[in-house]
Amino acid sequence: MFFKTNLSVFLTLFLEFLSQKSMVIDGAIDANYATKYSGYKVFRAYPSTVNQLNAILHLNTLHNDLDFWTEPRLIGESVDIMVPPALFTGVVDYIQDFGIHFDIMIENIQSLIYDQLSERLTATERKVRQYKSPKDGYLPWNKFHRLSDIHAYMDALASQHRDFVKVFNIGHSTHGRELKVVKIGIPLKYRMKKPAIWIDAGIHAREWVAPATATYFIHQLVAGVARNDSRVLSYVRNVDWYILPMVNPDGYEYTHTSSRMWRKTRSQHSIVCNGVDPNRNFGFHWNENGASDDACSEIYAGPKAFSEPESVAMSQFLLKHNDTIKIYVTMHSYGQYWLTPWGFTSELPSDYKHLYDLAVKATEALRRVSGTRYKIGSSTNVLYVAAGGSDDWAKGVAGIKYSYTVELRDRGRHGFLLPQRLIEPTAKETWAAMMALAEAIIEGLP
Ligand code: 0X9
Ligand code: ZN
């Protein structure tokens, strides 16, 4: 019933391989972008016995076109699976044969993709956009933006606020796109060092709300200083903020032009399938549990640790600044989890209590904004085992004590296809969590 690859997929990928360019600017949208996911559904399965859990685990190995949005882990915990129309009957039969209960969470992925992009702007918003653009330092949070706009926005802020905003490039993606970091902080006298917070987003291409949220943080910091907000002034006087809103720009652009549900990078280590999961590519317990050797898998760890220029650039920067960076935050979606290391083992780090206490402060501040609840715990214990993640590396190798993966909204109603109207509420509450982190640094972390 299930075949691993088919000829047309192979040919498309091979043609893409032949036409790969070293430098790619914003690409045009493919003709089939609007129809590619027609009829795709998301199933939520509830394995309730060992046998059923094993059946779901086995299903995950049967066909690469079944995209597990969450990994099977424990009896009683749900698993979200995106199923193409051609596999629909086969999957229903399979799940029913094992007596597994399931719901259909998303009836038609393509119509959610359409809804996500077609939400209308108000007349005022349209008017504002006529004379304000990212190049003027304006980026509205009711829209998902292309990479060129995000970068233009960062550059504009740096040139408008030279005294406390700096933008620099820490490397390039496989296709030659810049990995732009913004540093926001009012310098101390004699160029003395201060504690810093690192925030990155967009390591997984399809998790669009994460980079959007990162740019919202940039806005909050810059606008807060511009209006002399005493709280924000204290955050930028006492803390330096390094923000990399787009770790995986090739993948992100690909989700805008070719395949909305793409997760990985766009490198080619095999002629059959592209891309490495950058969050399995970091060199700490690399390619152990929860990662794959199969280039066609969504959790492909790569041919070796740090095979991807994106993970190399980020890790080198973190190592260079690990004397000042006190907190590492990497933003993903979805699920509303505030995760601590470890992701490679179910054992907890010895200082877990400190990490947990700070996570409580952050998620309580977040919840006070509009009631959104987060679950806190170690990645392996709360989600699933997955080695080679950036969070584990940041703690285990770079020695950054407070390392977190934040899985933003929602809990599966829209999954990766969060509507544009929810960008701002998501970003706003998460910004409250970031302020709590800064305050904790200022008060003194254990
Ligand atoms: O699987 C992942 O990489 C993350 N979840 S996601 O749905 N955004 O893909 C969780 C990563 C947690 N950290 C580690 N496992 N190290
Ligand atoms: Zn992710």
mmCIF file of C-alpha atoms in Angstrom, residues 47-362:
data_model
loop_
_atom_site.group_PDB
_atom_site.id
_atom_site.type_symbol
_atom_site.label_atom_id
_atom_site.label_comp_id
_atom_site.label_asym_id
_atom_site.label_seq_id
_atom_site.Cartn_x
_atom_site.Cartn_y
_atom_site.Cartn_z
ATOM 1 C CA PRO A 47 -3.362 5.708 21.169
ATOM 2 C CA SER A 48 -4.621 4.257 24.450
ATOM 3 C CA THR A 49 -2.793 0.909 24.690
ATOM 4 C CA VAL A 50 0.801 -0.241 24.108
ATOM 5 C CA ASN A 51 -0.346 -2.019 20.997
ATOM 6 C CA GLN A 52 -2.001 1.111 19.619
ATOM 7 C CA LEU A 53 1.015 3.272 20.408
ATOM 8 C CA ASN A 54 3.275 0.787 18.615
ATOM 9 C CA ALA A 55 0.904 0.839 15.655
ATOM 10 C CA ILE A 56 1.189 4.646 15.435
ATOM 11 C CA LEU A 57 4.983 4.461 15.811
ATOM 12 C CA HIS A 58 5.035 1.914 13.008
ATOM 13 C CA LEU A 59 2.800 4.081 10.813
ATOM 14 C CA ASN A 60 5.423 6.811 11.106
ATOM 15 C CA THR A 61 7.955 4.553 9.386
ATOM 16 C CA LEU A 62 5.699 3.409 6.568
ATOM 17 C CA HIS A 63 5.464 6.419 4.318
ATOM 18 C CA ASN A 64 7.361 9.696 4.056
ATOM 19 C CA ASP A 65 4.271 11.480 2.760
ATOM 20 C CA LEU A 66 2.662 11.073 6.154
ATOM 21 C CA ASP A 67 3.825 14.145 8.021
ATOM 22 C CA PHE A 68 3.782 13.685 11.793
ATOM 23 C CA TRP A 69 3.244 17.198 13.152
ATOM 24 C CA THR A 70 3.798 15.771 16.608
ATOM 25 C CA GLU A 71 5.715 12.622 17.439
ATOM 26 C CA PRO A 72 4.102 9.619 19.161
ATOM 27 C CA ARG A 73 5.382 9.318 22.700
ATOM 28 C CA LEU A 74 3.093 8.061 25.434
ATOM 29 C CA ILE A 75 -0.094 6.120 25.791
ATOM 30 C CA GLY A 76 -2.970 8.555 26.286
ATOM 31 C CA GLU A 77 -1.239 11.427 24.498
ATOM 32 C CA SER A 78 -2.504 12.580 21.145
ATOM 33 C CA VAL A 79 -0.516 12.595 17.895
ATOM 34 C CA ASP A 80 -1.203 14.975 14.963
ATOM 35 C CA ILE A 81 -0.619 13.554 11.493
ATOM 36 C CA MET A 82 -1.020 15.361 8.173
ATOM 37 C CA VAL A 83 -2.365 12.950 5.580
ATOM 38 C CA PRO A 84 -2.466 13.488 1.801
ATOM 39 C CA PRO A 85 -5.742 12.550 0.048
ATOM 40 C CA ALA A 86 -4.173 9.528 -1.664
ATOM 41 C CA LEU A 87 -3.357 7.963 1.713
ATOM 42 C CA PHE A 88 -6.575 8.958 3.458
ATOM 43 C CA THR A 89 -8.473 5.660 3.138
ATOM 44 C CA GLY A 90 -5.368 3.611 3.861
ATOM 45 C CA VAL A 91 -4.696 5.545 7.062
ATOM 46 C CA VAL A 92 -8.321 5.392 8.249
ATOM 47 C CA ASP A 93 -8.392 1.621 7.661
ATOM 48 C CA TYR A 94 -5.072 1.199 9.441
ATOM 49 C CA ILE A 95 -6.100 3.296 12.465
ATOM 50 C CA GLN A 96 -9.493 1.594 12.693
ATOM 51 C CA ASP A 97 -7.964 -1.882 12.389
ATOM 52 C CA PHE A 98 -6.116 -1.151 15.618
ATOM 53 C CA GLY A 99 -9.209 0.385 17.228
ATOM 54 C CA ILE A 100 -7.466 3.732 17.699
ATOM 55 C CA HIS A 101 -9.759 6.655 18.433
ATOM 56 C CA PHE A 102 -9.159 9.719 16.220
ATOM 57 C CA ASP A 103 -10.550 13.145 15.323
ATOM 58 C CA ILE A 104 -10.052 15.180 12.214
ATOM 59 C CA MET A 105 -8.480 18.417 13.460
ATOM 60 C CA ILE A 106 -8.111 20.120 10.075
ATOM 61 C CA GLU A 107 -10.482 19.096 7.303
ATOM 62 C CA ASN A 108 -8.642 20.725 4.420
ATOM 63 C CA ILE A 109 -5.147 22.152 4.824
ATOM 64 C CA GLN A 110 -5.313 24.091 1.573
ATOM 65 C CA SER A 111 -8.324 26.098 2.665
ATOM 66 C CA LEU A 112 -6.540 27.037 5.925
ATOM 67 C CA ILE A 113 -3.499 28.102 3.905
ATOM 68 C CA TYR A 114 -5.818 30.213 1.821
ATOM 69 C CA ASP A 115 -7.580 31.680 4.878
ATOM 70 C CA GLN A 116 -4.266 32.430 6.524
ATOM 71 C CA LEU A 117 -3.052 34.553 3.641
ATOM 72 C CA SER A 118 -6.266 36.132 2.497
ATOM 73 C CA GLU A 119 -7.434 37.794 5.712
ATOM 74 C CA ARG A 120 -8.414 41.273 4.693
ATOM 75 C CA LEU A 121 -6.801 44.461 5.916
ATOM 76 C CA THR A 122 -8.982 47.294 7.171
ATOM 77 C CA ALA A 123 -9.222 50.434 5.068
ATOM 78 C CA THR A 124 -7.000 52.300 7.560
ATOM 79 C CA GLU A 125 -4.358 49.584 7.415
ATOM 80 C CA ARG A 126 -4.332 49.737 3.625
ATOM 81 C CA LYS A 127 -3.940 53.502 3.763
ATOM 82 C CA VAL A 128 -1.036 53.368 6.223
ATOM 83 C CA ARG A 129 0.786 50.919 3.999
ATOM 84 C CA GLN A 130 0.752 53.333 1.112
ATOM 85 C CA TYR A 131 3.244 55.611 2.796
ATOM 86 C CA LYS A 132 4.967 53.367 5.346
ATOM 87 C CA SER A 133 6.997 50.287 4.509
ATOM 88 C CA PRO A 134 9.587 47.999 6.132
ATOM 89 C CA LYS A 135 12.254 50.253 4.602
ATOM 90 C CA ASP A 136 10.900 53.043 6.810
ATOM 91 C CA GLY A 137 11.088 50.843 9.895
ATOM 92 C CA TYR A 138 7.427 49.819 9.746
ATOM 93 C CA LEU A 139 6.327 46.204 9.873
ATOM 94 C CA PRO A 140 2.704 45.497 10.770
ATOM 95 C CA TRP A 141 1.958 42.387 12.842
ATOM 96 C CA ASN A 142 -1.253 41.480 11.081
ATOM 97 C CA LYS A 143 0.586 39.877 8.210
ATOM 98 C CA PHE A 144 3.271 37.247 7.665
ATOM 99 C CA HIS A 145 6.118 38.901 5.795
ATOM 100 C CA ARG A 146 8.627 37.734 3.248
ATOM 101 C CA LEU A 147 12.278 37.585 4.261
ATOM 102 C CA SER A 148 13.258 40.704 2.272
ATOM 103 C CA ASP A 149 10.755 42.781 4.275
ATOM 104 C CA ILE A 150 11.976 41.412 7.590
ATOM 105 C CA HIS A 151 15.572 42.202 6.659
ATOM 106 C CA ALA A 152 14.659 45.649 5.291
ATOM 107 C CA TYR A 153 12.884 46.380 8.575
ATOM 108 C CA MET A 154 15.918 45.392 10.648
ATOM 109 C CA ASP A 155 18.254 47.482 8.487
ATOM 110 C CA ALA A 156 15.945 50.483 8.705
ATOM 111 C CA LEU A 157 15.895 50.359 12.508
ATOM 112 C CA ALA A 158 19.676 50.092 12.636
ATOM 113 C CA SER A 159 20.105 53.160 10.481
ATOM 114 C CA GLN A 160 17.456 55.127 12.404
ATOM 115 C CA HIS A 161 18.836 54.266 15.859
ATOM 116 C CA ARG A 162 22.582 53.945 15.449
ATOM 117 C CA ASP A 163 23.219 54.533 19.145
ATOM 118 C CA PHE A 164 21.564 51.337 20.392
ATOM 119 C CA VAL A 165 20.570 49.142 17.423
ATOM 120 C CA LYS A 166 23.159 47.237 15.383
ATOM 121 C CA VAL A 167 22.504 44.745 12.611
ATOM 122 C CA PHE A 168 25.144 42.293 11.472
ATOM 123 C CA ASN A 169 25.378 39.180 9.444
ATOM 124 C CA ILE A 170 26.598 36.021 11.186
ATOM 125 C CA GLY A 171 26.753 33.839 8.060
ATOM 126 C CA HIS A 172 24.818 32.630 5.058
ATOM 127 C CA SER A 173 22.304 29.908 4.373
ATOM 128 C CA THR A 174 22.946 27.159 1.830
ATOM 129 C CA HIS A 175 21.383 29.321 -0.887
ATOM 130 C CA GLY A 176 23.397 32.370 0.125
ATOM 131 C CA ARG A 177 20.791 34.249 2.149
ATOM 132 C CA GLU A 178 22.024 36.367 5.037
ATOM 133 C CA LEU A 179 21.607 35.322 8.658
ATOM 134 C CA LYS A 180 20.950 38.737 10.129
ATOM 135 C CA VAL A 181 21.171 39.361 13.852
ATOM 136 C CA VAL A 182 20.059 42.553 15.530
ATOM 137 C CA LYS A 183 21.749 43.621 18.745
ATOM 138 C CA ILE A 184 19.718 46.028 20.854
ATOM 139 C CA GLY A 185 21.284 47.579 23.923
ATOM 140 C CA ILE A 186 22.479 50.940 25.173
ATOM 141 C CA PRO A 187 26.257 50.553 25.449
ATOM 142 C CA LEU A 188 27.882 50.931 28.865
ATOM 143 C CA LYS A 189 30.751 53.298 29.506
ATOM 144 C CA TYR A 190 34.211 52.053 28.512
ATOM 145 C CA ARG A 191 32.491 49.393 26.371
ATOM 146 C CA MET A 192 31.980 47.295 29.460
ATOM 147 C CA LYS A 193 30.186 43.975 28.946
ATOM 148 C CA LYS A 194 26.637 43.285 30.098
ATOM 149 C CA PRO A 195 24.515 40.180 30.420
ATOM 150 C CA ALA A 196 22.661 39.270 27.252
ATOM 151 C CA ILE A 197 19.587 37.372 26.082
ATOM 152 C CA TRP A 198 19.712 35.488 22.791
ATOM 153 C CA ILE A 199 16.456 34.867 20.901
ATOM 154 C CA ASP A 200 16.160 33.012 17.622
ATOM 155 C CA ALA A 201 13.203 31.921 15.523
ATOM 156 C CA GLY A 202 12.406 30.331 12.212
ATOM 157 C CA ILE A 203 14.620 27.281 12.614
ATOM 158 C CA HIS A 204 11.642 25.332 11.258
ATOM 159 C CA ALA A 205 10.408 26.916 8.054
ATOM 160 C CA ARG A 206 6.663 26.406 8.400
ATOM 161 C CA GLU A 207 6.364 27.779 11.948
ATOM 162 C CA TRP A 208 5.583 31.268 10.691
ATOM 163 C CA VAL A 209 4.364 32.791 13.929
ATOM 164 C CA ALA A 210 7.828 32.412 15.481
ATOM 165 C CA PRO A 211 9.755 34.844 13.241
ATOM 166 C CA ALA A 212 6.783 37.209 13.325
ATOM 167 C CA THR A 213 6.950 37.158 17.130
ATOM 168 C CA ALA A 214 10.703 37.787 17.071
ATOM 169 C CA THR A 215 10.236 40.910 14.956
ATOM 170 C CA TYR A 216 7.572 42.077 17.401
ATOM 171 C CA PHE A 217 10.150 41.910 20.214
ATOM 172 C CA ILE A 218 12.494 44.057 18.128
ATOM 173 C CA HIS A 219 9.694 46.569 17.703
ATOM 174 C CA GLN A 220 8.834 46.611 21.408
ATOM 175 C CA LEU A 221 12.426 47.276 22.396
ATOM 176 C CA VAL A 222 13.052 49.986 19.823
ATOM 177 C CA ALA A 223 9.690 51.719 20.197
ATOM 178 C CA GLY A 224 9.980 51.549 24.008
ATOM 179 C CA VAL A 225 13.297 53.394 23.969
ATOM 180 C CA ALA A 226 11.984 55.882 21.398
ATOM 181 C CA ARG A 227 9.081 56.818 23.708
ATOM 182 C CA ASN A 228 11.291 56.846 26.812
ATOM 183 C CA ASP A 229 9.463 53.988 28.496
ATOM 184 C CA SER A 230 11.290 53.530 31.789
ATOM 185 C CA ARG A 231 10.793 49.740 31.887
ATOM 186 C CA VAL A 232 12.122 49.197 28.387
ATOM 187 C CA LEU A 233 14.963 51.637 29.022
ATOM 188 C CA SER A 234 16.015 49.523 31.958
ATOM 189 C CA TYR A 235 15.919 46.359 29.780
ATOM 190 C CA VAL A 236 18.244 47.875 27.199
ATOM 191 C CA ARG A 237 20.533 49.583 29.705
ATOM 192 C CA ASN A 238 21.079 46.459 31.760
ATOM 193 C CA VAL A 239 20.751 43.758 29.123
ATOM 194 C CA ASP A 240 21.901 43.289 25.531
ATOM 195 C CA TRP A 241 19.406 41.570 23.236
ATOM 196 C CA TYR A 242 20.596 39.478 20.321
ATOM 197 C CA ILE A 243 17.725 38.534 18.032
ATOM 198 C CA LEU A 244 18.027 36.311 14.962
ATOM 199 C CA PRO A 245 14.461 36.229 13.576
ATOM 200 C CA MET A 246 15.195 33.817 10.757
ATOM 201 C CA VAL A 247 17.548 30.890 11.321
ATOM 202 C CA ASN A 248 16.384 29.036 8.211
ATOM 203 C CA PRO A 249 15.710 31.637 5.513
ATOM 204 C CA ASP A 250 15.880 29.182 2.575
ATOM 205 C CA GLY A 251 13.219 26.994 4.137
ATOM 206 C CA TYR A 252 11.062 29.989 5.046
ATOM 207 C CA GLU A 253 11.114 31.402 1.529
ATOM 208 C CA TYR A 254 10.344 27.938 0.195
ATOM 209 C CA THR A 255 7.200 27.848 2.352
ATOM 210 C CA HIS A 256 6.129 31.098 0.701
ATOM 211 C CA THR A 257 6.834 30.066 -2.869
ATOM 212 C CA SER A 258 6.577 26.302 -3.190
ATOM 213 C CA SER A 259 5.421 24.238 -0.282
ATOM 214 C CA ARG A 260 3.717 25.791 2.734
ATOM 215 C CA MET A 261 4.374 22.833 5.026
ATOM 216 C CA TRP A 262 8.154 22.589 4.471
ATOM 217 C CA ARG A 263 10.090 22.209 7.749
ATOM 218 C CA LYS A 264 13.768 21.636 7.018
ATOM 219 C CA THR A 265 16.635 23.546 5.388
ATOM 220 C CA ARG A 266 17.025 23.363 1.590
ATOM 221 C CA SER A 267 20.473 21.764 1.358
ATOM 222 C CA GLN A 268 21.052 18.654 -0.736
ATOM 223 C CA HIS A 269 22.877 15.734 0.760
ATOM 224 C CA SER A 270 20.991 13.168 -1.274
ATOM 225 C CA ILE A 271 19.619 13.146 -4.789
ATOM 226 C CA VAL A 272 16.293 11.840 -3.566
ATOM 227 C CA CYS A 273 15.274 14.380 -0.923
ATOM 228 C CA ASN A 274 16.385 17.855 0.153
ATOM 229 C CA GLY A 275 16.860 19.401 3.520
ATOM 230 C CA VAL A 276 18.073 18.657 7.010
ATOM 231 C CA ASP A 277 16.129 19.285 10.186
ATOM 232 C CA PRO A 278 18.301 22.059 11.650
ATOM 233 C CA ASN A 279 16.975 21.169 15.079
ATOM 234 C CA ARG A 280 18.563 17.725 14.814
ATOM 235 C CA ASN A 281 21.834 19.020 13.365
ATOM 236 C CA PHE A 282 23.580 20.481 16.441
ATOM 237 C CA GLY A 283 26.659 18.670 17.681
ATOM 238 C CA PHE A 284 25.589 17.434 21.093
ATOM 239 C CA HIS A 285 24.419 13.813 21.268
ATOM 240 C CA TRP A 286 23.910 14.262 17.543
ATOM 241 C CA ASN A 287 21.776 11.671 15.748
ATOM 242 C CA GLU A 288 20.902 9.751 18.878
ATOM 243 C CA ASN A 289 17.239 9.138 19.796
ATOM 244 C CA GLY A 290 14.461 10.958 17.962
ATOM 245 C CA ALA A 291 16.497 11.808 14.860
ATOM 246 C CA SER A 292 16.749 10.052 11.527
ATOM 247 C CA ASP A 293 19.414 8.967 9.014
ATOM 248 C CA ASP A 294 16.891 9.045 6.201
ATOM 249 C CA ALA A 295 17.328 12.152 4.021
ATOM 250 C CA CYS A 296 13.603 12.036 3.220
ATOM 251 C CA SER A 297 12.560 12.163 6.877
ATOM 252 C CA GLU A 298 11.274 15.379 8.434
ATOM 253 C CA ILE A 299 13.707 14.796 11.293
ATOM 254 C CA TYR A 300 16.788 14.037 9.173
ATOM 255 C CA ALA A 301 19.835 14.843 11.317
ATOM 256 C CA GLY A 302 22.104 15.483 8.297
ATOM 257 C CA PRO A 303 25.146 13.525 7.099
ATOM 258 C CA LYS A 304 27.141 14.787 10.089
ATOM 259 C CA ALA A 305 26.693 17.204 12.996
ATOM 260 C CA PHE A 306 26.773 20.806 11.794
ATOM 261 C CA SER A 307 26.428 19.865 8.140
ATOM 262 C CA GLU A 308 24.231 22.972 7.715
ATOM 263 C CA PRO A 309 25.711 26.477 7.414
ATOM 264 C CA GLU A 310 22.813 27.844 9.478
ATOM 265 C CA SER A 311 23.572 25.712 12.556
ATOM 266 C CA VAL A 312 27.316 26.378 12.124
ATOM 267 C CA ALA A 313 26.860 30.163 12.027
ATOM 268 C CA MET A 314 24.572 30.215 15.018
ATOM 269 C CA SER A 315 26.725 27.928 17.138
ATOM 270 C CA GLN A 316 29.902 29.868 16.376
ATOM 271 C CA PHE A 317 28.247 33.116 17.395
ATOM 272 C CA LEU A 318 26.893 31.617 20.609
ATOM 273 C CA LEU A 319 30.293 30.201 21.532
ATOM 274 C CA LYS A 320 31.938 33.557 20.920
ATOM 275 C CA HIS A 321 29.458 35.287 23.230
ATOM 276 C CA ASN A 322 28.839 32.615 25.835
ATOM 277 C CA ASP A 323 30.548 34.741 28.482
ATOM 278 C CA THR A 324 27.691 37.278 28.323
ATOM 279 C CA ILE A 325 24.656 35.333 27.060
ATOM 280 C CA LYS A 326 22.763 34.238 30.164
ATOM 281 C CA ILE A 327 19.537 33.045 28.550
ATOM 282 C CA TYR A 328 19.024 31.220 25.262
ATOM 283 C CA VAL A 329 15.509 31.195 23.783
ATOM 284 C CA THR A 330 14.578 29.495 20.519
ATOM 285 C CA MET A 331 11.027 30.029 19.289
ATOM 286 C CA HIS A 332 8.995 27.383 17.493
ATOM 287 C CA SER A 333 5.349 26.520 17.126
ATOM 288 C CA TYR A 334 2.958 24.973 18.031
ATOM 289 C CA GLY A 335 1.623 23.502 21.296
ATOM 290 C CA GLN A 336 2.152 26.160 24.017
ATOM 291 C CA TYR A 337 5.092 24.516 25.728
ATOM 292 C CA TRP A 338 7.955 26.164 27.585
ATOM 293 C CA LEU A 339 10.624 23.493 27.263
ATOM 294 C CA THR A 340 13.915 23.020 29.044
ATOM 295 C CA PRO A 341 16.753 20.626 28.215
ATOM 296 C CA TRP A 342 17.240 17.829 27.837
ATOM 297 C CA GLY A 343 15.747 16.743 24.554
ATOM 298 C CA PHE A 344 18.156 13.825 24.081
ATOM 299 C CA THR A 345 17.376 12.030 27.345
ATOM 300 C CA SER A 346 14.582 11.860 29.886
ATOM 301 C CA GLU A 347 17.089 12.684 32.621
ATOM 302 C CA LEU A 348 16.968 16.230 33.919
ATOM 303 C CA PRO A 349 19.904 18.630 34.150
ATOM 304 C CA SER A 350 21.200 19.028 37.716
ATOM 305 C CA ASP A 351 20.127 22.693 37.795
ATOM 306 C CA TYR A 352 16.646 21.917 36.454
ATOM 307 C CA LYS A 353 14.952 23.631 39.401
ATOM 308 C CA HIS A 354 16.514 26.972 38.479
ATOM 309 C CA LEU A 355 15.410 26.585 34.868
ATOM 310 C CA TYR A 356 11.948 25.549 35.969
ATOM 311 C CA ASP A 357 11.524 28.491 38.372
ATOM 312 C CA LEU A 358 12.447 30.998 35.676
ATOM 313 C CA ALA A 359 10.079 29.286 33.229
ATOM 314 C CA VAL A 360 7.292 29.697 35.800
ATOM 315 C CA LYS A 361 7.994 33.437 36.031
ATOM 316 C CA ALA A 362 7.977 33.776 32.247
#
